[in-house]
Amino acid sequence: MPTVLITGAGRGLGLEFARQFAAADWTVLAGVRDDSKAEALMRLDGDVTPVHLDVADPASVAILAERLSGVAIDLLINNAGIFGPREVPLGAIDYPAWQGVLDVNLLGPMRVTEAFLEHLRNGEGRRVVTVSSRMGSIGETSGGLYLYRSSKAAVNAAMRSLAMDLAGEGFVIAVVHPGWVRTDMGGPGAAIDAKESVTGLKRVIDELTPADNGGFFSHDGETIPW
Ligand SMILES: NC(=O)c1ccc[n+]([C@@H]2O[C@H](COP(=O)([O-])OP(=O)(O)OC[C@H]3O[C@@H](n4cnc5c(N)ncnc54)[C@H](OP(=O)(O)O)[C@@H]3O)[C@@H](O)[C@H]2O)c1
């Protein structure tokens, strides 16, 4: 059975990814930075192993990569993300908070992908999917939200470069938008639930082909402008 490593798998979209991939008979390595979140994962049916992984902590990433040395990973889902402070008006930009958002949303996916490149090379799938956001689309920007938007635009650019660099090895690197989802981040008024979002995203992931390398897709399969 193929193996997926999911970051930020203790709640929200990450937990739903773990549930749906386990139900589809994948071996799931479910990253949690807060080990108390492993309980929800232990209750899932299927082959789910919670693993400690803080994507903003280089040591945590390196320790897990070393612990899993020799393990083949077919798919990496860079799901972990933070929004940062909601109200950051011009004139009062919180630069340390911005650095924190970039550390998780931009550096995190690169850090994890780089650390697990050999595991991915050992796998047959060679897929890296990063949960970005439509808010990172420069083509669709409507202003404001500097911290979050820039972190997602930046991770889009990084993943696009990675897609070019790894295309020759048969990798497919994609970034995806989950929709506006009722999680802690999306809030109770969001448009869809995690099950609907991940059902769509899993379909997009299952259907990825080399022609999709470097693409930016919505959960409903639509291509999003950069
Ligand atoms: N919900 C939406 O409407 C929406 C829309 C567009 C994009 N997204 C993106 O979708 C992804 C998942 O979001 P969500 O809605 O599920 O958010 P969420 O409910 O707030 O969950 C965020 C997840 O990321 C984890 N995380 C945060 N910082 C981390 C770190 N340093 N290392 C490891 N894990 C970390 C959290 O772990 P802890 O439990 O330890 O905090 C949690 O599991 C994010 O990348 C987000 O930007 C969401």
Coordinates of N, CA, C and O and ligand atoms in Angstrom, one line a residue, residues 7-14 31-34 37 53-56 78-82 104-105 131-134 148 152 177-186 190, ligand 1:
T7 N 1.4 16.8 7.1 CA 1.8 17.7 8.2 C 0.5 18.3 8.7 O -0.5 18.5 8.0
G8 N 0.5 18.7 10.0 CA -0.6 19.3 10.7 C -1.8 18.4 10.6 O -2.9 18.9 10.4
A9 N -1.7 17.2 11.0 CA -2.7 16.2 10.8 C -3.6 16.0 12.0 O -4.5 15.2 12.0
G10 N -3.4 16.8 13.1 CA -4.1 16.6 14.3 C -5.5 17.1 14.4 O -6.4 16.8 15.2
R11 N -5.8 18.0 13.5 CA -7.2 18.6 13.4 C -7.4 19.2 12.1 O -6.5 19.3 11.2
G12 N -8.6 19.7 11.8 CA -9.0 20.4 10.6 C -8.8 19.5 9.4 O -9.0 18.3 9.4
L13 N -8.3 20.2 8.3 CA -8.1 19.5 7.0 C -7.1 18.3 7.1 O -7.3 17.3 6.5
G14 N -6.1 18.5 7.9 CA -5.1 17.5 8.1 C -5.7 16.2 8.6 O -5.4 15.1 8.2
G31 N 1.6 13.8 10.9 CA 2.4 14.7 11.6 C 1.6 15.6 12.6 O 0.6 16.2 12.2
V32 N 2.1 15.6 13.9 CA 1.5 16.5 14.9 C 2.6 17.2 15.6 O 3.6 16.6 16.0
R33 N 2.4 18.6 15.8 CA 3.4 19.2 16.6 C 3.1 19.2 18.1 O 4.0 19.3 19.0
D34 N 1.8 19.0 18.4 CA 1.3 18.9 19.8 C 0.9 17.4 19.9 O -0.1 17.0 19.4
K37 N -2.6 15.9 20.3 CA -3.5 15.8 19.1 C -3.5 14.4 18.5 O -4.3 14.0 17.6
L53 N 6.0 16.2 14.6 CA 6.5 17.0 13.5 C 6.1 18.5 13.6 O 4.9 18.8 13.4
D54 N 7.0 19.3 14.0 CA 6.7 20.8 14.0 C 7.5 21.4 12.8 O 8.7 21.4 12.8
V55 N 6.7 21.8 11.8 CA 7.4 22.2 10.5 C 8.2 23.5 10.7 O 9.0 23.8 9.8
A56 N 8.0 24.2 11.7 CA 8.7 25.5 12.0 C 10.0 25.2 12.8 O 10.7 26.2 13.0
N78 N 1.8 18.8 2.4 CA 2.2 20.0 3.2 C 0.9 20.7 3.6 O 0.5 21.6 2.8
N79 N 0.3 20.3 4.7 CA -1.0 20.9 5.0 C -0.9 21.9 6.1 O -1.7 22.8 6.2
A80 N 0.1 21.7 7.0 CA 0.2 22.6 8.2 C 0.2 24.1 7.8 O 0.9 24.4 6.9
G81 N -0.5 24.9 8.5 CA -0.5 26.3 8.2 C -1.1 27.1 9.3 O -1.9 26.6 10.1
I82 N -0.8 28.4 9.3 CA -1.4 29.3 10.3 C -1.8 30.6 9.5 O -1.2 30.9 8.5
V104 N 6.1 29.1 9.1 CA 5.2 27.9 9.0 C 4.8 27.7 7.6 O 4.9 26.6 7.0
N105 N 4.3 28.7 6.9 CA 3.6 28.5 5.6 C 4.5 28.5 4.4 O 4.1 27.9 3.4
V131 N -0.9 22.5 0.6 CA -2.2 23.2 0.7 C -1.9 24.6 0.9 O -1.4 25.1 1.9
S132 N -2.1 25.3 -0.2 CA -1.9 26.8 -0.2 C -3.3 27.4 0.0 O -4.1 27.0 0.7
S133 N -3.5 28.5 -0.8 CA -4.8 29.2 -0.7 C -5.0 30.1 -1.9 O -4.0 30.6 -2.4
R134 N -6.2 30.2 -2.3 CA -6.6 31.1 -3.3 C -6.1 32.6 -2.9 O -5.9 33.4 -3.8
Y148 N -0.7 36.6 5.6 CA -1.2 35.3 5.0 C -1.0 35.2 3.5 O -0.5 34.2 3.0
K152 N 1.4 32.5 1.2 CA 0.9 31.5 0.3 C 1.4 31.8 -1.1 O 1.7 30.9 -1.9
H177 N -5.9 24.6 -3.4 CA -6.8 25.5 -2.6 C -7.9 24.6 -2.1 O -8.6 24.0 -2.9
P178 N -8.1 24.6 -0.8 CA -9.2 23.7 -0.2 C -10.6 24.2 -0.3 O -11.5 23.5 0.1
G179 N -10.8 25.5 -0.7 CA -12.1 26.1 -0.5 C -12.1 26.9 0.8 O -11.0 26.9 1.5
W180 N -13.2 27.5 1.1 CA -13.3 28.2 2.4 C -14.0 27.1 3.3 O -15.2 26.8 3.1
V181 N -13.3 26.6 4.3 CA -13.7 25.4 4.9 C -13.9 25.7 6.4 O -13.1 26.4 7.1
R182 N -14.9 25.0 7.0 CA -15.3 25.1 8.4 C -14.3 24.3 9.3 O -14.6 23.2 9.7
T183 N -13.2 25.0 9.5 CA -12.2 24.4 10.5 C -11.9 25.6 11.5 O -12.5 26.6 11.4
D184 N -11.0 25.4 12.4 CA -10.6 26.4 13.3 C -10.2 27.7 12.5 O -10.5 28.8 12.9
M185 N -9.4 27.4 11.4 CA -9.0 28.6 10.6 C -10.1 29.2 9.8 O -10.3 30.4 9.8
G186 N -10.9 28.4 9.1 CA -12.0 28.9 8.3 C -13.1 29.5 9.0 O -13.8 30.4 8.5
A190 N -17.9 29.3 7.3 CA -17.3 29.0 6.0 C -18.2 28.2 5.1 O -19.2 27.6 5.6
Ligands
LIG1 N1 -9.9 26.5 6.4 C1 -9.9 27.3 5.3 O1 -10.9 27.9 4.9 C2 -8.6 27.3 4.4 C3 -8.7 28.0 3.2 C4 -7.5 28.1 2.4 C5 -6.4 27.4 2.8 N2 -6.4 26.8 4.0 C6 -5.1 26.1 4.4 O2 -5.4 24.7 4.7 C7 -4.4 24.2 5.6 C8 -5.1 23.6 6.8 O3 -5.9 24.6 7.4 P1 -7.1 24.2 8.4 O4 -8.2 25.0 7.9 O5 -7.2 22.8 8.7 O6 -6.5 25.0 9.7 P2 -6.6 24.6 11.2 O7 -7.8 24.0 11.6 O8 -6.2 25.9 11.9 O9 -5.4 23.6 11.4 C9 -4.1 23.9 11.2 C10 -3.2 22.7 11.3 O10 -1.8 23.1 11.1 C11 -1.1 22.7 12.2 N3 0.1 23.5 12.4 C12 0.2 24.9 12.6 N4 1.5 25.2 12.8 C13 2.2 24.1 12.7 C14 3.6 23.8 12.8 N5 4.5 24.7 13.1 N6 4.0 22.5 12.6 C15 3.1 21.5 12.4 N7 1.8 21.7 12.3 C16 1.4 23.0 12.5 C17 -2.0 22.8 13.4 O11 -1.5 22.0 14.5 P3 -1.8 22.4 16.0 O12 -3.1 21.6 16.3 O13 -0.7 21.9 16.8 O14 -2.0 23.9 16.1 C18 -3.2 22.2 12.8 O15 -3.2 20.8 12.7 C19 -3.5 25.4 6.0 O16 -2.3 25.4 5.3 C20 -4.4 26.6 5.6 O17 -3.6 27.8 5.3 C21 -7.4 26.7 4.8

